[in-house]
Coordinates of C-alpha atoms and ligand atoms in Angstrom, one line a residue:
X277 CA -74.9 -50.1 117.1
X278 CA -75.9 -52.7 114.5
X279 CA -75.7 -52.3 110.6
X280 CA -76.8 -54.0 108.0
X281 CA -74.5 -56.2 105.7
X282 CA -73.8 -56.0 102.5
X283 CA -74.5 -58.7 99.9
X284 CA -71.4 -60.5 99.3
X285 CA -71.7 -60.1 95.4
X286 CA -73.6 -56.8 93.9
X287 CA -77.0 -57.6 94.2
X288 CA -78.8 -58.6 91.1
X289 CA -81.1 -55.7 89.5
X290 CA -82.5 -57.6 86.6
X291 CA -84.6 -60.5 86.2
X292 CA -81.8 -62.5 84.2
X293 CA -79.2 -62.2 87.1
X294 CA -81.8 -62.7 89.8
X295 CA -82.2 -66.0 91.1
X296 CA -85.9 -65.7 92.8
X297 CA -86.6 -67.8 95.8
X298 CA -90.2 -67.4 94.6
X299 CA -92.6 -67.4 91.6
X300 CA -94.3 -64.2 93.0
X301 CA -90.8 -62.2 93.4
X302 CA -90.2 -62.6 90.1
X303 CA -93.8 -61.5 89.1
X304 CA -92.9 -58.4 91.5
X305 CA -89.8 -58.0 89.4
X306 CA -91.5 -57.9 86.5
X307 CA -94.1 -55.4 87.5
X308 CA -91.2 -53.1 88.7
X309 CA -89.6 -53.2 85.5
X310 CA -92.8 -52.6 83.8
X311 CA -93.2 -49.3 85.3
X312 CA -89.6 -48.5 85.2
X313 CA -88.9 -48.5 88.8
X314 CA -85.4 -49.4 89.4
X315 CA -84.9 -52.3 92.3
X316 CA -82.1 -54.6 93.9
X317 CA -82.6 -58.0 94.9
X318 CA -82.0 -59.1 98.4
X319 CA -79.2 -56.4 98.5
X320 CA -78.8 -56.4 102.4
X321 CA -79.0 -58.3 105.6
X322 CA -79.8 -56.8 108.8
X323 CA -78.7 -58.4 111.7
X324 CA -81.7 -58.4 114.6
X325 CA -80.0 -60.3 117.3
X326 CA -76.5 -61.0 118.4
X327 CA -74.8 -63.3 121.2
X328 CA -72.5 -61.8 123.4
X329 CA -69.4 -62.5 121.1
X330 CA -70.8 -60.6 118.3
X331 CA -72.0 -63.8 116.6
X332 CA -75.4 -63.3 114.6
X333 CA -78.4 -65.2 115.9
X334 CA -81.0 -63.8 114.0
X335 CA -81.1 -61.9 110.8
X336 CA -83.5 -60.6 108.1
X337 CA -83.0 -60.0 104.5
X338 CA -85.7 -57.9 102.6
X339 CA -86.6 -59.3 99.2
X340 CA -86.2 -56.1 97.7
X341 CA -84.7 -52.7 97.8
X342 CA -86.0 -49.8 95.3
X343 CA -83.6 -47.2 95.5
X344 CA -85.6 -44.7 93.6
X345 CA -88.4 -45.1 96.5
X346 CA -85.7 -45.8 99.5
X347 CA -88.0 -48.6 100.1
X348 CA -87.6 -51.9 101.3
X349 CA -90.1 -54.4 100.4
X350 CA -90.9 -58.0 101.3
X351 CA -93.3 -60.3 99.8
X352 CA -95.6 -62.5 101.6
X353 CA -98.4 -65.2 101.1
X354 CA -101.4 -65.8 102.9
X355 CA -100.5 -68.3 105.3
X356 CA -100.7 -66.7 108.6
X357 CA -97.6 -68.7 110.4
X358 CA -95.3 -66.9 107.8
X359 CA -96.9 -63.4 108.1
X360 CA -97.0 -63.7 111.9
X361 CA -93.2 -64.5 111.7
X362 CA -92.4 -62.2 108.9
X363 CA -94.0 -59.5 111.1
X364 CA -92.2 -60.2 113.9
X365 CA -89.0 -59.6 112.6
X366 CA -90.2 -56.4 110.7
X367 CA -91.2 -54.9 114.1
X368 CA -87.9 -55.6 115.4
X369 CA -86.0 -54.4 112.3
X370 CA -88.1 -51.1 112.8
X371 CA -86.5 -50.5 116.1
X372 CA -83.3 -51.5 115.8
X373 CA -83.3 -49.8 112.2
X374 CA -85.5 -46.6 112.8
X375 CA -84.4 -45.2 109.8
X376 CA -85.3 -47.8 107.3
X377 CA -88.7 -47.7 105.5
X378 CA -89.8 -51.1 105.0
X379 CA -93.0 -52.6 103.8
X380 CA -94.7 -56.1 103.9
X381 CA -96.8 -56.6 100.7
X382 CA -99.3 -59.3 99.8
X383 CA -99.8 -59.7 96.3
X384 CA -103.0 -57.7 96.3
X385 CA -101.1 -54.9 97.7
X386 CA -98.6 -54.7 94.5
X387 CA -100.8 -52.2 92.1
X388 CA -101.9 -50.3 95.1
X389 CA -98.2 -49.5 96.1
X390 CA -97.4 -48.6 92.6
X391 CA -100.6 -46.2 92.2
X392 CA -99.2 -44.4 95.3
X393 CA -95.7 -43.5 93.6
X394 CA -97.9 -42.1 90.2
X395 CA -98.7 -45.1 88.3
X396 CA -102.5 -45.1 88.9
X397 CA -104.9 -44.9 86.5
X398 CA -104.0 -48.0 85.2
X399 CA -106.7 -50.8 84.3
X400 CA -105.8 -54.2 83.4
X401 CA -107.5 -54.3 80.0
X402 CA -105.1 -51.3 79.1
X403 CA -102.1 -53.0 80.6
X404 CA -102.2 -56.3 78.9
X405 CA -102.1 -53.9 75.8
X406 CA -99.1 -52.1 76.3
X407 CA -95.8 -53.1 74.9
X408 CA -93.4 -50.9 76.5
X409 CA -93.1 -47.7 79.0
X410 CA -91.0 -45.3 77.2
X411 CA -91.3 -42.7 79.8
X412 CA -92.0 -43.3 83.2
X413 CA -94.7 -41.0 85.2
X414 CA -92.1 -39.2 87.3
X415 CA -89.8 -38.9 84.2
X416 CA -92.8 -36.8 82.8
X417 CA -93.1 -34.9 86.1
X418 CA -89.9 -33.9 86.1
X419 CA -89.6 -33.1 82.4
X420 CA -92.6 -30.8 82.4
X421 CA -91.6 -29.4 85.6
X422 CA -88.2 -28.2 84.0
X423 CA -90.3 -26.9 80.9
X424 CA -92.4 -24.9 83.0
X425 CA -89.3 -23.0 84.8
X426 CA -87.9 -22.4 81.1
X427 CA -91.1 -20.8 79.9
X428 CA -91.1 -18.7 83.2
X429 CA -87.7 -17.5 82.6
X430 CA -88.2 -16.6 78.9
X431 CA -91.2 -14.8 79.1
X432 CA -90.2 -13.0 82.7
X433 CA -92.3 -9.7 82.8
X434 CA -95.1 -10.7 80.3
X435 CA -98.4 -12.5 80.6
X436 CA -98.1 -15.4 77.9
X437 CA -101.1 -17.0 76.5
X438 CA -100.7 -21.0 76.2
X439 CA -102.5 -22.4 73.2
X440 CA -103.1 -26.0 73.2
X441 CA -104.0 -28.5 70.6
X442 CA -107.0 -30.7 71.6
X443 CA -107.3 -33.3 72.5
X444 CA -103.9 -35.1 73.1
X445 CA -102.4 -32.3 75.0
X446 CA -105.0 -32.2 77.9
X447 CA -102.6 -33.7 80.4
X448 CA -99.4 -31.9 79.5
X449 CA -101.2 -28.4 79.6
X450 CA -102.7 -29.3 83.1
X451 CA -99.5 -29.9 84.2
X452 CA -97.1 -27.7 82.3
X453 CA -99.4 -24.4 83.1
X454 CA -99.0 -25.1 86.8
X455 CA -95.3 -25.1 86.5
X456 CA -95.3 -21.3 84.6
X457 CA -94.9 -18.6 87.5
X458 CA -96.3 -16.0 85.5
X459 CA -99.8 -14.0 84.9
X460 CA -101.3 -16.3 81.9
X461 CA -104.2 -17.5 80.3
X462 CA -105.2 -20.7 78.4
X463 CA -107.1 -21.2 75.3
X464 CA -107.4 -24.4 73.1
X465 CA -107.9 -25.1 69.6
X466 CA -109.1 -28.6 67.7
X467 CA -108.0 -29.4 64.3
X468 CA -109.0 -32.4 62.1
X469 CA -106.6 -34.2 59.2
X470 CA -108.4 -36.0 56.8
X471 CA -107.5 -39.6 56.1
X472 CA -106.8 -39.9 52.4
X473 CA -105.7 -36.2 52.0
X474 CA -102.7 -36.5 50.5
X475 CA -101.9 -32.8 50.8
X476 CA -102.2 -33.3 54.4
X477 CA -104.3 -30.2 55.0
X478 CA -105.7 -29.6 58.3
X479 CA -108.7 -27.7 59.1
X480 CA -109.4 -26.1 62.3
X481 CA -112.7 -27.4 64.1
X482 CA -112.8 -25.4 67.1
X483 CA -110.9 -22.0 67.2
X484 CA -109.9 -20.0 69.9
X485 CA -111.9 -17.6 71.9
X486 CA -109.0 -15.3 72.7
X487 CA -107.8 -12.3 70.4
X488 CA -104.0 -13.1 70.3
X489 CA -103.1 -10.4 68.4
X490 CA -100.5 -8.7 70.4
X491 CA -100.1 -11.6 72.5
X492 CA -97.1 -13.8 73.7
X493 CA -98.2 -17.0 72.7
X494 CA -96.9 -20.4 73.6
X495 CA -98.4 -23.0 71.0
X496 CA -98.4 -26.5 73.0
X497 CA -98.6 -29.9 71.3
X498 CA -98.5 -33.3 72.5
X499 CA -96.2 -34.8 69.8
X500 CA -94.7 -33.5 66.6
X501 CA -94.5 -36.3 64.0
X502 CA -94.4 -35.2 60.4
X503 CA -94.6 -31.5 61.5
X504 CA -97.7 -31.0 59.3
X505 CA -100.0 -30.2 61.7
X506 CA -97.8 -27.6 63.4
X507 CA -96.6 -26.3 60.3
X508 CA -100.2 -25.4 59.3
X509 CA -100.9 -24.1 62.7
X510 CA -98.1 -21.8 63.2
X511 CA -98.9 -19.6 59.7
X512 CA -102.2 -19.4 60.8
X513 CA -101.3 -18.3 64.0
X514 CA -98.8 -15.8 62.5
X515 CA -101.4 -14.3 60.1
X516 CA -103.4 -13.3 63.5
X517 CA -100.3 -11.0 64.6
X518 CA -99.1 -12.2 67.9
X519 CA -96.5 -10.2 69.7
X520 CA -94.3 -13.5 69.8
X521 CA -95.1 -17.0 68.9
X522 CA -93.4 -19.9 70.4
X523 CA -93.8 -23.9 70.4
X524 CA -93.8 -26.3 73.5
X525 CA -94.1 -29.9 72.6
X526 CA -93.9 -32.7 74.8
X527 CA -92.7 -35.2 72.2
X528 CA -90.8 -35.0 69.5
X529 CA -90.6 -37.7 66.9
X530 CA -87.8 -36.1 64.9
X531 CA -87.4 -39.1 62.8
X532 CA -90.8 -39.0 60.9
X533 CA -90.1 -34.8 60.0
X534 CA -91.1 -33.8 56.7
X535 CA -91.3 -30.1 57.5
X536 CA -89.0 -28.7 59.7
X537 CA -90.7 -26.3 62.3
X538 CA -88.6 -24.7 65.2
X539 CA -89.2 -25.9 68.3
X540 CA -88.7 -23.9 71.1
X541 CA -89.4 -26.6 73.9
X542 CA -89.1 -30.1 73.6
X543 CA -90.0 -32.4 76.5
X544 CA -88.5 -35.6 75.3
X545 CA -87.5 -37.1 71.7
X546 CA -89.1 -40.5 70.9
X547 CA -88.4 -43.0 68.2
X548 CA -90.4 -43.6 65.4
X549 CA -93.0 -45.7 67.0
X550 CA -96.4 -45.3 67.7
X551 CA -96.8 -44.2 71.4
X552 CA -100.1 -43.3 73.7
X553 CA -100.4 -42.2 77.3
X554 CA -100.8 -39.2 79.0
X555 CA -103.3 -37.8 76.8
X556 CA -101.8 -39.2 73.5
X557 CA -104.3 -41.5 72.2
X558 CA -104.9 -44.5 69.8
X559 CA -108.2 -44.0 68.3
X560 CA -109.1 -42.2 71.2
X561 CA -108.2 -45.0 73.5
X562 CA -105.4 -45.2 76.1
X563 CA -105.2 -41.0 76.8
X564 CA -105.6 -42.1 80.7
X565 CA -102.1 -43.9 81.2
X566 CA -100.2 -42.0 83.1
X567 CA -97.0 -42.8 81.3
X568 CA -95.8 -42.5 77.9
X569 CA -95.8 -46.2 76.0
X570 CA -95.8 -48.3 72.9
X571 CA -98.5 -50.7 72.2
X572 CA -98.3 -54.4 71.4
X573 CA -99.2 -54.9 67.5
X574 CA -101.9 -57.1 68.5
X575 CA -103.6 -54.2 70.3
X576 CA -103.4 -51.9 67.4
X577 CA -105.3 -54.5 65.6
X578 CA -108.1 -54.9 67.9
X579 CA -108.7 -51.3 68.5
X580 CA -108.7 -50.8 65.0
X581 CA -111.1 -53.1 64.2
X582 CA -113.3 -51.4 66.3
X583 CA -112.9 -48.0 64.8
X584 CA -113.2 -46.3 61.3
X585 CA -111.0 -43.3 61.1
X586 CA -108.4 -42.5 63.3
X587 CA -108.7 -39.1 64.7
X588 CA -106.6 -37.0 66.9
Ligands
IMP1470 P1 -98.4 -34.3 62.5 O1 -98.7 -33.4 61.9 O2 -97.4 -35.6 61.8 O3 -96.9 -33.7 62.8 O4 -99.0 -35.3 63.8 C1 -99.1 -34.5 64.7 C2 -100.5 -35.2 65.8 O5 -100.4 -36.5 65.0 C3 -100.4 -35.1 66.7 O6 -101.0 -34.0 67.6 C4 -100.9 -36.6 67.3 O7 -102.3 -36.2 67.4 C5 -100.8 -37.4 66.3 N1 -99.6 -38.4 66.3 C6 -98.5 -38.5 65.7 N2 -97.4 -39.3 66.1 C7 -98.5 -40.0 66.9 C8 -98.5 -40.9 68.2 O8 -97.1 -42.0 68.1 N3 -99.2 -41.2 69.0 C9 -100.2 -40.7 69.1 N4 -100.8 -39.7 68.2 C10 -99.9 -39.3 67.7
MG1471 MG1 -104.4 -38.0 68.5

């Protein structure tokens, strides 16, 4: 039985620590970091052929191991000679170690690989504007599923009405409701805030279609920032006499709170920075990013130059 050999030193897991053999490896590590996918650089060597005395005469050390995906990755160029040799070794490795997942990647394959693991939907223009991914697509998925389970438990035996606040809530609502295992209905409302209105008054521009009287209502929000919007909404909804009223927000920017509104379910707390993605916009853009990210200051300026008033 052949076993892989662990590297003598713990394998590097950051760009600073790794001494990459090729520029393309550093670029790939950068992409993985960008998407919050953990990696180890050349952590293991797989013996491929042994002499009778046990001496290793052929071995293969894949460039990367991605522990979250359980996948080894070997990067390659288009040089045919090299590809043929690598393919032969990888075939041999798969024969000897059938449990090992390994993929030979050409540069053009990077993005399609990552797309498979839930970071699709990203285009180059928007990718350039992103400063940092704060919450990855898979972290969101896990958390939203947990929130759905909590709501399911708390409202067991009832038929809740989930009320989403457009437009930022679209992704969150779509995912959340599929994790609430109860007979439920969904409704939406849109509200608008006026720039320069120092009272921070909000106006309902699109009202509910459902009557909420006597219903078990859960208000679903993308982000609670100052709390002005939510405070207004909660007060409006209470006037309509629901049986119960809960609030579920994906993000809580607690540091900026002016009005303390009780939150029953919170996905993540975020720092006092403007965030986009997974439904949240900056002047209507970036809603389709599959993760929550901050933007580069240049991006905030360029987009601002093309739009007059911020909208929610
Ligand atoms: P609040 O009334 O200050 O709590 O603001 C809530 C609304 O402002 C949210 O529903 C969002 O539409 C918007 N908002 C606040 N912070 C952010 C952010 O960081 N990114 C995107 N939208 C935000
Ligand atoms: Mg908005």
